[in-house]
Short mmCIF file of C-alpha atoms and ligand atoms in Angstrom, two decimals:
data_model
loop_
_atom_site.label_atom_id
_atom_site.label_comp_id
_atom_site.label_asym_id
_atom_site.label_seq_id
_atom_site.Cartn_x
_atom_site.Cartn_y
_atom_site.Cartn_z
CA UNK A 23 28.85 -5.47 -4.22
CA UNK A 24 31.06 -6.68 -7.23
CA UNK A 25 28.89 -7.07 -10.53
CA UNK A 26 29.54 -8.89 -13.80
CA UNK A 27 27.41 -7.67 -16.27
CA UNK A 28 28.73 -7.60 -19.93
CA UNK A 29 28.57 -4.97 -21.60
CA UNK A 30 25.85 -6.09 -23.58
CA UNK A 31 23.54 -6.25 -20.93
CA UNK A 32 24.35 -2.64 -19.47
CA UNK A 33 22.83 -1.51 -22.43
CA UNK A 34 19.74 -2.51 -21.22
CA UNK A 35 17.85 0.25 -19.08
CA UNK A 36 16.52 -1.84 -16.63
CA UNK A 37 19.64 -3.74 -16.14
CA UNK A 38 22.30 -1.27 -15.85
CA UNK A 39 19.63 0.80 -13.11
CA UNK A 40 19.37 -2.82 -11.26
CA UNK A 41 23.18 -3.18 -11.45
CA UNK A 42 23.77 0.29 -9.95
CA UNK A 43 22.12 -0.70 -7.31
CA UNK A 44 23.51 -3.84 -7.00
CA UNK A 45 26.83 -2.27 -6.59
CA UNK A 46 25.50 0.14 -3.65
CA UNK A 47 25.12 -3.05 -1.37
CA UNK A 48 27.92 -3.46 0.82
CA UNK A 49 26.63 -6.64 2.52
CA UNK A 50 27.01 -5.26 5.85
CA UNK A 51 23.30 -6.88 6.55
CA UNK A 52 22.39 -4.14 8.96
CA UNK A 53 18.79 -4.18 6.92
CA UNK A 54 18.17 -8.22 8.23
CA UNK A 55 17.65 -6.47 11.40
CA UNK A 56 14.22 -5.50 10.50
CA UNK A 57 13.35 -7.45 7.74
CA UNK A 58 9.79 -9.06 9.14
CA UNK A 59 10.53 -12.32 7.30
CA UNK A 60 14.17 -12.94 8.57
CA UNK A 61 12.47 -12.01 12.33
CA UNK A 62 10.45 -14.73 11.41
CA UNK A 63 11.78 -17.55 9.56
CA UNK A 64 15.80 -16.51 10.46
CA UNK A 65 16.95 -17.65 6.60
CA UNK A 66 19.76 -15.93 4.91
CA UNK A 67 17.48 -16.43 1.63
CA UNK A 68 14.25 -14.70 3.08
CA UNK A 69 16.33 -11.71 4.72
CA UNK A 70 17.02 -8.28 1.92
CA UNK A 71 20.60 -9.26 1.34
CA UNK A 72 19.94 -12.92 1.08
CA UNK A 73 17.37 -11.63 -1.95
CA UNK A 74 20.22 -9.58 -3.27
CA UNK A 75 22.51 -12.24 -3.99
CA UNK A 76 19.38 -14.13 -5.30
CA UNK A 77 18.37 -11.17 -8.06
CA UNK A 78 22.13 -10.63 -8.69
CA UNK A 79 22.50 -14.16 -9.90
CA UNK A 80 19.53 -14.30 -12.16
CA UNK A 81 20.20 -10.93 -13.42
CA UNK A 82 23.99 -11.39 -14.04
CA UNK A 83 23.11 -15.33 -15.57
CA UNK A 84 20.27 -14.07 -17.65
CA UNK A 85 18.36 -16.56 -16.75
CA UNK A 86 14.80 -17.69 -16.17
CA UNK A 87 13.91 -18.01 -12.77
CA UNK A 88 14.00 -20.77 -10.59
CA UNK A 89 11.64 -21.75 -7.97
CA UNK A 90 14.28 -21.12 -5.35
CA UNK A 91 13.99 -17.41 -6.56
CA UNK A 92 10.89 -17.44 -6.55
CA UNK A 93 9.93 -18.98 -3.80
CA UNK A 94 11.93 -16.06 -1.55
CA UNK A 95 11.10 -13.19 -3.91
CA UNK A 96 7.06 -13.98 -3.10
CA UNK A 97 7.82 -14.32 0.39
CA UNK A 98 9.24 -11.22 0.63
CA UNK A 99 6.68 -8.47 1.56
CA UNK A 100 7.77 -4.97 -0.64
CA UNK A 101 7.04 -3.43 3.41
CA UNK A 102 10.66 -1.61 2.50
CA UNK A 103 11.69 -1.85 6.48
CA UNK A 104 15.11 -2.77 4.77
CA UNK A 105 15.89 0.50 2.70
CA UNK A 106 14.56 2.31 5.75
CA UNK A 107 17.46 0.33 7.85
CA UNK A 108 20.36 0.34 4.88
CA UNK A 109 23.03 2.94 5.57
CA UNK A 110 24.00 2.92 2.23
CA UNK A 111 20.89 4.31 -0.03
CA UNK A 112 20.25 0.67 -1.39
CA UNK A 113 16.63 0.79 -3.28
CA UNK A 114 15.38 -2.15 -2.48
CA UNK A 115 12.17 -1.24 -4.08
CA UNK A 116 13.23 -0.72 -7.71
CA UNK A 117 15.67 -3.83 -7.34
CA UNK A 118 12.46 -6.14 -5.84
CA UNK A 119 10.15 -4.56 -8.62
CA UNK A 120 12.35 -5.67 -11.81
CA UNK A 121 12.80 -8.99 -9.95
CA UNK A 122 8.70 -9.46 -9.86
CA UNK A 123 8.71 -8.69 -13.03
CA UNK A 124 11.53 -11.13 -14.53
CA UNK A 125 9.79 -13.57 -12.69
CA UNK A 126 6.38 -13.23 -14.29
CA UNK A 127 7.70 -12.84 -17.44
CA UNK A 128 9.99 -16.38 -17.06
CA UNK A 129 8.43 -18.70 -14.49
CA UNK A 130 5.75 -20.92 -14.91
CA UNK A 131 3.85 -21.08 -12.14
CA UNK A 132 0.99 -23.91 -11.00
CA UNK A 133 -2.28 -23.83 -12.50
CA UNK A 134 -4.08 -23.26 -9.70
CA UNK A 135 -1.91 -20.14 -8.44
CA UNK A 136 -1.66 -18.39 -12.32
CA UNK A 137 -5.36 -18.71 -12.08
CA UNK A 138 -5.92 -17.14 -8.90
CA UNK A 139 -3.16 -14.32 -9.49
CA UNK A 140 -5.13 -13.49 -12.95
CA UNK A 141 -8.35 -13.49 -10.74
CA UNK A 142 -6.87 -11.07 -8.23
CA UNK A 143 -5.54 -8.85 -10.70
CA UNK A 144 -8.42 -8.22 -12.86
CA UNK A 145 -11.34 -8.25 -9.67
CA UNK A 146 -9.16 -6.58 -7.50
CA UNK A 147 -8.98 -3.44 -9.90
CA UNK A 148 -12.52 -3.48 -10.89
CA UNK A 149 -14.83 -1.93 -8.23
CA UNK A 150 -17.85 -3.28 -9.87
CA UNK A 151 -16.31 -7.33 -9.95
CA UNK A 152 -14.94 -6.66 -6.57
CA UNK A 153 -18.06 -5.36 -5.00
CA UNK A 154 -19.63 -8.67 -6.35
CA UNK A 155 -16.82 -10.77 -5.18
CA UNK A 156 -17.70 -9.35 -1.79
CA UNK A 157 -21.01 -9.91 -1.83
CA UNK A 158 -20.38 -13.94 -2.95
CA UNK A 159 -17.71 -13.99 0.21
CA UNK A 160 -19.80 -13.09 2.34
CA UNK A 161 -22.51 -15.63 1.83
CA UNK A 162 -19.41 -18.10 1.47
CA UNK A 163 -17.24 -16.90 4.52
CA UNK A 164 -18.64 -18.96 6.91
CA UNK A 165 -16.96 -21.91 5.24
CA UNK A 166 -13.40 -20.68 5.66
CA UNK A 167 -12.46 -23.35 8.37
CA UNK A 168 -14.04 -25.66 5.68
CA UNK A 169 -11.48 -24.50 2.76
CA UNK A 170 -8.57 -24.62 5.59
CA UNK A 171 -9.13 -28.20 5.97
CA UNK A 172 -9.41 -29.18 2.25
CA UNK A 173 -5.81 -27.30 2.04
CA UNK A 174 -6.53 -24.16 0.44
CA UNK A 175 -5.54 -21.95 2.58
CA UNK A 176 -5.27 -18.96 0.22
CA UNK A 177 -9.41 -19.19 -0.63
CA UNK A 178 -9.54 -19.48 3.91
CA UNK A 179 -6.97 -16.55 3.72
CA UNK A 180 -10.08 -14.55 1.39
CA UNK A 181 -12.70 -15.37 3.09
CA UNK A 182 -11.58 -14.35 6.30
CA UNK A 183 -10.43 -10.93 5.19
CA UNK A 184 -13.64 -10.15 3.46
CA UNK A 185 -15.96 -7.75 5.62
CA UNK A 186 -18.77 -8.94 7.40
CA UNK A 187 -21.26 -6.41 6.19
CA UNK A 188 -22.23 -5.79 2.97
CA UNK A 189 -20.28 -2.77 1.16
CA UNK A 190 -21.82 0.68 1.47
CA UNK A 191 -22.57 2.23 -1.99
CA UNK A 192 -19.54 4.52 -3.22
CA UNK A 193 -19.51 8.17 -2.03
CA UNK A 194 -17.18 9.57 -4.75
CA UNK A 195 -18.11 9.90 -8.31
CA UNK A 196 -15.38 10.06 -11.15
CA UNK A 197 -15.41 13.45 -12.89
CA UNK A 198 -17.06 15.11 -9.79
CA UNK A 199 -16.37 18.69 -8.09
CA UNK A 200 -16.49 19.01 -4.63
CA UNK A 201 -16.70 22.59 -3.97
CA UNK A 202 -14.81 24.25 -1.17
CA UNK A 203 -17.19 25.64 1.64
CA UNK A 204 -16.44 29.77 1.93
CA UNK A 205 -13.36 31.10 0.39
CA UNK A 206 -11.78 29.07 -2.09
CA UNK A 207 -7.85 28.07 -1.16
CA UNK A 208 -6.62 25.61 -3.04
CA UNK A 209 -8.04 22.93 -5.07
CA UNK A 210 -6.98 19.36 -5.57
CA UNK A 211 -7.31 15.64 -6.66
CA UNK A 212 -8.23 13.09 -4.66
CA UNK A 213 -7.64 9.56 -5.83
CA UNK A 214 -10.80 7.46 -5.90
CA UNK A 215 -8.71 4.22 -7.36
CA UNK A 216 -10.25 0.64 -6.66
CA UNK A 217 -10.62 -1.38 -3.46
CA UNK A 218 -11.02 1.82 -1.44
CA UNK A 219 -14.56 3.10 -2.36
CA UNK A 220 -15.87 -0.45 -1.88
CA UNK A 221 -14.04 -1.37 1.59
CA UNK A 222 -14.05 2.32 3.23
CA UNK A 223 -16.17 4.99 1.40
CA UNK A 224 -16.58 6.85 4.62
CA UNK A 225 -12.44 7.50 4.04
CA UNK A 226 -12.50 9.55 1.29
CA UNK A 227 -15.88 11.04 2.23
CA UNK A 228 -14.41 12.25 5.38
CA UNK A 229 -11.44 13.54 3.48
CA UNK A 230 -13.74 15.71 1.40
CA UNK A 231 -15.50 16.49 3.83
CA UNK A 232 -12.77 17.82 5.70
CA UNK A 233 -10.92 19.35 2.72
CA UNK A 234 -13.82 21.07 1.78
CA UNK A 235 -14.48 22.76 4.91
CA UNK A 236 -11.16 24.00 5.18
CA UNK A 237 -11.23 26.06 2.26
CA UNK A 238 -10.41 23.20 -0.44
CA UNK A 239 -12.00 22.24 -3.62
CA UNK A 240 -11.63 18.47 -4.62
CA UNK A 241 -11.96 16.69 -7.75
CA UNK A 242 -11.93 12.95 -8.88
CA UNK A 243 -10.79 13.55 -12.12
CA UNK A 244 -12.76 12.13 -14.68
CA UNK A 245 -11.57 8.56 -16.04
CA UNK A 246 -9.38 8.20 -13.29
CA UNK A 247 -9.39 4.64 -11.95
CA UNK A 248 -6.84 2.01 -10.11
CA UNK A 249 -3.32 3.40 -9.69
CA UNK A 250 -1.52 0.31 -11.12
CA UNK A 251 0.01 -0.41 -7.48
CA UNK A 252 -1.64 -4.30 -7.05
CA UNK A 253 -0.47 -5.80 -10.74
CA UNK A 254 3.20 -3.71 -10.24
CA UNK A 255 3.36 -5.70 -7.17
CA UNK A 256 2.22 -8.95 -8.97
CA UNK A 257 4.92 -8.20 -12.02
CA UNK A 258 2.53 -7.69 -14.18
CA UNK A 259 4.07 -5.01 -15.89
CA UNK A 260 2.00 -4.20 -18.77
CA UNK A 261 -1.13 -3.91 -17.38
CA UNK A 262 0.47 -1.82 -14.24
CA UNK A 263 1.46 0.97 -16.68
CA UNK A 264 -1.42 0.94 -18.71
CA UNK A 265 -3.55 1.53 -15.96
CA UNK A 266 -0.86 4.20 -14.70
CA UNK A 267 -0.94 5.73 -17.73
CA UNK A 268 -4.67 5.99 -17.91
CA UNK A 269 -4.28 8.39 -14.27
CA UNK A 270 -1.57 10.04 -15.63
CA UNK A 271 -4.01 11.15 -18.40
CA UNK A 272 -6.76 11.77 -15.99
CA UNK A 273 -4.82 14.14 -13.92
CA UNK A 274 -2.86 15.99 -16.28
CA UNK A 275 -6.35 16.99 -18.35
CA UNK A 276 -6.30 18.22 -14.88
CA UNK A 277 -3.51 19.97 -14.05
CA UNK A 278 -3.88 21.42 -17.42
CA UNK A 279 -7.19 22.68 -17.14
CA UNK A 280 -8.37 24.18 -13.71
CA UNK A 281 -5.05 23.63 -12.42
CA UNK A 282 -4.24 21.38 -9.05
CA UNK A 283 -2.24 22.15 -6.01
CA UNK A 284 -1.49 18.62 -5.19
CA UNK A 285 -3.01 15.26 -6.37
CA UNK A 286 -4.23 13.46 -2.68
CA UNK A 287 -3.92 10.10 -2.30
CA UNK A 288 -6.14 8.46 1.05
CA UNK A 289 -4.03 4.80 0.44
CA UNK A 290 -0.14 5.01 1.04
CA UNK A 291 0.12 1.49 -1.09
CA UNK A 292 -1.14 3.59 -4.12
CA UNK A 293 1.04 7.13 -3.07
CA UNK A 294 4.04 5.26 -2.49
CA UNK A 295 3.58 3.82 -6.66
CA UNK A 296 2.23 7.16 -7.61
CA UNK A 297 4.94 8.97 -6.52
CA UNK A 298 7.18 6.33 -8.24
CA UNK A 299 5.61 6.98 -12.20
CA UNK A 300 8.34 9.21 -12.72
CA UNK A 301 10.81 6.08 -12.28
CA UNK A 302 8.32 4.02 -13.94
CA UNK A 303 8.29 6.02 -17.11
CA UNK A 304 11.52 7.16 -17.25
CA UNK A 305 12.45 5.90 -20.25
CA UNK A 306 9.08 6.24 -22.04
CA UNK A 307 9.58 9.80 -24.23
CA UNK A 308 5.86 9.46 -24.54
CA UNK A 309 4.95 9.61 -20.44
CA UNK A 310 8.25 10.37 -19.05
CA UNK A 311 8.01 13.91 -18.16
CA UNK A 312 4.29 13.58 -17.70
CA UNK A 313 4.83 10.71 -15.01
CA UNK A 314 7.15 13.14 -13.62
CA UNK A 315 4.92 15.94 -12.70
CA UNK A 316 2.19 13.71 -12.11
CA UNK A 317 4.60 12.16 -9.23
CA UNK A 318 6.00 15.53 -7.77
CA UNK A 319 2.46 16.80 -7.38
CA UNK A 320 1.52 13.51 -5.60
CA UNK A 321 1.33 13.70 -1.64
CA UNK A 322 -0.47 11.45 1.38
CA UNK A 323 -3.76 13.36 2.21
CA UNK A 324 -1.62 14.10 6.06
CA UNK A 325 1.35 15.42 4.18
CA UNK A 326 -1.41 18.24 2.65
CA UNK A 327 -3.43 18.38 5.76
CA UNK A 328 -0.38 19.42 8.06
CA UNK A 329 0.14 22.40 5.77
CA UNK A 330 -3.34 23.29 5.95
CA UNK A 331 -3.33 24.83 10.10
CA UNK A 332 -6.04 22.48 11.16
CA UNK A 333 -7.73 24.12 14.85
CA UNK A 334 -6.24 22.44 17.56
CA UNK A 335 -8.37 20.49 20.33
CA UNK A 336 -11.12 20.14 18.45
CA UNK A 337 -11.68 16.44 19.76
CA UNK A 338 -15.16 16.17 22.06
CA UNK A 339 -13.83 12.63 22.92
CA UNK A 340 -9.96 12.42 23.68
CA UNK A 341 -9.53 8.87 23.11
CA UNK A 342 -6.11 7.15 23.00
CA UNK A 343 -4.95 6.03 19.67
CA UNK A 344 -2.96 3.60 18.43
CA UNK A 345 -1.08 4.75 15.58
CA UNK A 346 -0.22 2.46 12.90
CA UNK A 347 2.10 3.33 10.86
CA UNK A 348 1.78 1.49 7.34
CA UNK A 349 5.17 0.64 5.65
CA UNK A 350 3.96 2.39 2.68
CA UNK A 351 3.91 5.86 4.38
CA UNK A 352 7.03 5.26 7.04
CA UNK A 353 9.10 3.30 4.65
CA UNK A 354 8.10 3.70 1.28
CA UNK A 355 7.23 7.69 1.64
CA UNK A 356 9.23 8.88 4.90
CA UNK A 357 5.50 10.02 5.89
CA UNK A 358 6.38 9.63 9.64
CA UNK A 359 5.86 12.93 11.85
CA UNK A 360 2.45 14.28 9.91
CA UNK A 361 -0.52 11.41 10.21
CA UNK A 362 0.66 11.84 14.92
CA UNK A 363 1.01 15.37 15.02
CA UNK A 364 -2.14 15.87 13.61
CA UNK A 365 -3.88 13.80 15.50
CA UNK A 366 -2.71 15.02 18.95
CA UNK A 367 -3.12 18.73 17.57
CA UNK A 368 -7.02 17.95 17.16
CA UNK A 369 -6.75 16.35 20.47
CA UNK A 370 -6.56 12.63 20.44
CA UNK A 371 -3.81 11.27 22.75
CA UNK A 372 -1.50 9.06 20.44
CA UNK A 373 0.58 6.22 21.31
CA UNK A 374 3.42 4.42 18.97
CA UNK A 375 3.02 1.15 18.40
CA UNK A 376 6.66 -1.38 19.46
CA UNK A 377 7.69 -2.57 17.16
CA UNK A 378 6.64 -0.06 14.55
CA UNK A 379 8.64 -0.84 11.74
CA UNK A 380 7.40 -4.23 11.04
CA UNK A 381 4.56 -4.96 8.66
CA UNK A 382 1.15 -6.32 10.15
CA UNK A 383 1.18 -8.67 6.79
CA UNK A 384 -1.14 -7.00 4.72
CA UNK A 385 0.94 -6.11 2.04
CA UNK A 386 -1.40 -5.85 -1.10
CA UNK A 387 -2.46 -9.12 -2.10
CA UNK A 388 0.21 -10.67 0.48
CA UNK A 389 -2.11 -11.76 3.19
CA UNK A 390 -3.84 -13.38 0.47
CA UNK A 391 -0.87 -15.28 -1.06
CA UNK A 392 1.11 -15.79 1.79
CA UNK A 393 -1.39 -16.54 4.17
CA UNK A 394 0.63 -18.01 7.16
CA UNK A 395 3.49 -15.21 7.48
CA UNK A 396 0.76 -12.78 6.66
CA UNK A 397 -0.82 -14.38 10.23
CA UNK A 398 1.81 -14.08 12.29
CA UNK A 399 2.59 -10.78 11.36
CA UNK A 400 -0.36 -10.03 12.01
CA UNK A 401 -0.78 -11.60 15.18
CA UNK A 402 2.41 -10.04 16.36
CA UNK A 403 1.13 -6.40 15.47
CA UNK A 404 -1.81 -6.83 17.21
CA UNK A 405 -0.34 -7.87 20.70
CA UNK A 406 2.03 -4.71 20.34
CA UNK A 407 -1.35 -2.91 19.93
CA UNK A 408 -3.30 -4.31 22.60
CA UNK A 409 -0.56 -3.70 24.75
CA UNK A 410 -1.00 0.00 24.61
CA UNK A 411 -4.92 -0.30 25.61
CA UNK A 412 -6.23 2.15 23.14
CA UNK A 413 -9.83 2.89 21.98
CA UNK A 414 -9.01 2.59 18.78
CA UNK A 415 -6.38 2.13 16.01
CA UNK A 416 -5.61 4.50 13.19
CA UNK A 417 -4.02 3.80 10.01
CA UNK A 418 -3.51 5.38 6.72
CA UNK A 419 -3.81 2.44 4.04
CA UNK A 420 -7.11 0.40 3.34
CA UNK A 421 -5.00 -3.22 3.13
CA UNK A 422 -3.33 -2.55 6.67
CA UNK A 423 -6.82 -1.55 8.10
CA UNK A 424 -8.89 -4.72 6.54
CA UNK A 425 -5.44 -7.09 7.45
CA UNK A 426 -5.98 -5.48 11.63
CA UNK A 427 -10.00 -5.46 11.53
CA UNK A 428 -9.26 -8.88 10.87
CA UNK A 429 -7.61 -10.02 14.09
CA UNK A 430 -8.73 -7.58 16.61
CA UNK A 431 -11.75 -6.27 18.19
CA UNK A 432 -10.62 -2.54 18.82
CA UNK A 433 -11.75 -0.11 16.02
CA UNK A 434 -9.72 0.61 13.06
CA UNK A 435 -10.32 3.80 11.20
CA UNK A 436 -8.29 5.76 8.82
CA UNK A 437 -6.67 8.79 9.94
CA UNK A 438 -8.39 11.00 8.07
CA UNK A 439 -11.73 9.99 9.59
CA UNK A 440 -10.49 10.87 13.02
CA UNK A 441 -8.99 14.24 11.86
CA UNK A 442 -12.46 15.03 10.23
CA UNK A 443 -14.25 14.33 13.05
CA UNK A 444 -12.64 16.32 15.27
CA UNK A 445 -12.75 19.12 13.36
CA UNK A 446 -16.57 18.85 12.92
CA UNK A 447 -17.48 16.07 10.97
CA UNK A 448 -19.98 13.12 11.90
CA UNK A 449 -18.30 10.00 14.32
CA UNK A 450 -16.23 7.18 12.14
CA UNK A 451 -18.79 4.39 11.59
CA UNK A 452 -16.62 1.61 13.76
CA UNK A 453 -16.59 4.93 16.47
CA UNK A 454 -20.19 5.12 17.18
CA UNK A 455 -20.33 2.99 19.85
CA UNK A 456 -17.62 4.09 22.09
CA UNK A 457 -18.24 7.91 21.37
CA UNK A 458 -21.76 7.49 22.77
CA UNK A 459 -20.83 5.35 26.01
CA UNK A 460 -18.11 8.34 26.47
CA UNK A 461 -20.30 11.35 25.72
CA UNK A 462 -22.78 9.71 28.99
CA UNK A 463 -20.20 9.10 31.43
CA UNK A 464 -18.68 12.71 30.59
S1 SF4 B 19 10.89 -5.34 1.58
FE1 SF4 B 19 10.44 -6.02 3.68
S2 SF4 B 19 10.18 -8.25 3.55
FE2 SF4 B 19 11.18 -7.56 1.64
S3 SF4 B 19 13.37 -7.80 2.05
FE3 SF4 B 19 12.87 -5.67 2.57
S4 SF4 B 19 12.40 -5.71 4.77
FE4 SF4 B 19 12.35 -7.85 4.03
S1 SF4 B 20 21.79 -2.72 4.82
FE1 SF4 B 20 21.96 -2.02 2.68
S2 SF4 B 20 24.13 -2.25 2.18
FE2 SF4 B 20 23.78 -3.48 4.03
S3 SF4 B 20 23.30 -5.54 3.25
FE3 SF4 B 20 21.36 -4.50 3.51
S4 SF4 B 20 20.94 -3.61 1.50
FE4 SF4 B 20 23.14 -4.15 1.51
#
């Protein structure tokens, strides 16, 4: 693609990185293809190379930008189907990211949604707000149909996606050591980060768990917190980097000290950002070559699991999984092979999903903001699920798992839950049921 940049502007970082990419499109619009929201709404505008053009012209005009921009910019998911689909190495991701971030910096947008994008961003990252934010949903959830009909569909959107129970108390503790059972082999950090430990404790307690038993010592390093990944999404720049920054401390004190073989994330949304603070930083001498290790050290709990010669068959119960594969892990990490061959190697008999490559519309804070798409995604994942008849679902990202619970009745677990019980921990929570009606008729 033909640019016009002035020279001026190349001399800004982040515009002449956006421009080389700009110039890698070739318009050939293989990537519309599988964008979810062309498959869905069939506009030029809402497909990767109609959002091209769009961030080409506000970039090149140096402009503010307009609602039209922004209106197909926040429809657009960040799934990265697209630069999975673009023969020509187009990084959609980068591109998108500067483009959230122009936006939030030059468009005003309604009260009501600036207030409820500054709520998200600061409960969302705090487990403490968020666990009380649960707790108020909860009592208020029953009203969603209510909210629906008054026209605010976002608050519905909430409501719905907020658990029915209560949220267990958090299993990891900042600044902890979990010691490796027998022989030390390795030791490494595990992200605790933000929504996780309130929505799924048991994922990271099974990950320890199962770490631990293989020979692997686990820390959460101390003052590590949220990963940045929700406000980068959002544009808010600033505050994404200062809470990167704050892990990037956290796990070099780390590295520095003790030493770490990896640093395990349990949340592909947050891996797929962590692994991108080299970008992020690049041209901060402060954090650059920090971000950098901190990113090449950074791998999906399957990618480090798959290394580690798990025993095969372990699984009492042989139940057919679904596997879901997030976009974060197949798209945004090329995670693809590990999360299924691990779980057939304990013993679980996996099944791909059709259509695999488009997002169920969680998405971050997506199936929040865009509730409607965010539906229909949804309810278009779930009937390729159900078509496979499995026992349960298994995913490796806390949004897609909450976004599925949400519209079906099998059981979602993480991965890592599945893998750890197999290989001798307890039965996933949402498991329970179905374990014990198989363990009678066997
Ligand atoms: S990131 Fe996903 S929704 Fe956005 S343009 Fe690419 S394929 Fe479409
Ligand atoms: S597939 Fe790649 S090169 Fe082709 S239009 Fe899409 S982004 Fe551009």
């Amino acid at each position: 693609m033909q640019t016009s940049f002035t020279p001026t502007q190349l001399m800004d970082p982040q515009i002449a990185s956006s421009e080389k990419i700009l110039r890698a499109c070739v318009h050939c619009g293989f990537c519309t293809a599988t964008c979810p929201t062309y498959v869905l709404l069939g506009d030029e505008l809402d497909s990767p190379r109609g959002r091209i053009y769009l961030i080409k012209e506000m970039l090149e005009k140096d402009q503010p930008a307009t609602r039209e921009v922004v209106k197909h910019i926040d429809r657009c998911l960040s799934c990265l189907a697209c630069m999975t689909t673009c023969p020509s190495g187009v990084n959609y991701m980068h591109l998108v990211d500067h483009a959230r971030e122009r936006i939030e910096k030059t468009y005003k947008r309604p009260l009501i949604e600036r207030a409820l994008r500054a709520l998200l961003a600061r409960v969302l990252v705090d487990p403490g707000l968020f666990r009380l934010a649960i707790v108020a949903g909860l009592i208020v959830r029953p009203l969603a149909p209510v909210f629906e009909l008054l026209g605010m569909r976002r608050v519905a959107a909430m409501l719905r996606l907020t658990p029915r129970r209560r949220p267990a108390p958090p299993f990891e503790q900042t600044g902890k050591v979990y010691p490796a059972k027998g022989k030390r082999r390795g030791r490494v950090a595990l992200l605790s980060g933000c929504i996780n430990p309130v929505l799924a404790p048991s994922t990271n307690e099974a990950a320890i768990r199962l770490l631990n038993r293989h020979g692997i010592e686990v820390v959460v390093a101390a003052g590590e917190a949220c990963c940045g990944s929700l406000v980068h999404h959002m544009g808010r720049e600033d505050e994404a980097l200062s809470q990167a920054r704050n892990n990037i401390d956290a796990w070099t004190r780390e590295l520095d000290g003790e030493g770490l073989d990896a640093i395990l994330v349990t949340v592909s949304g947050c891996g797929t950002t962590i692994k991108d603070y080299g970008f992020l930083f690049r041209n901060d001498r402060a954090y650059a070559s920090k971000a950098a290790r901190i990113s090449a050290g950074a791998r999906d709990i399957t990618e480090f699991l798959a290394k580690l010669h798990l025993p095969a068959g372990g699984a009492s119960t042989p139940l057919t999984i679904a596997y879901h594969a997030a976009c974060s892990l197949q798209h945004g990490q090329n995670v693809l092979r590990e999360p299924k061959d691990l779980l057939s190697k304990v013993g679980f008999v996996v099944k791909d999903v059709p259509e695999g490559h488009l997002c169920c519309g969680s998405a971050g804070t997506y199936n929040i903001m865009q509730p409607a798409l965010a539906e229909q995604l949804r309810a278009r994942k779930v009937a390729n699920i159900e078509l496979l008849k499995p026992d349960a679902i298994a995913a490796g990202n806390i949004g897609c798992i909450t976004q599925l619970a949400a519209g079906t009745a099998i059981p979602v677990v993480h991965t890592v839950e599945l893998l750890d019980w197999a290989t001798g921990g307890p039965v996933p929570g949402p498991l329970a049921e179905l374990a014990g009606r198989e363990a009678s008729a066997g």
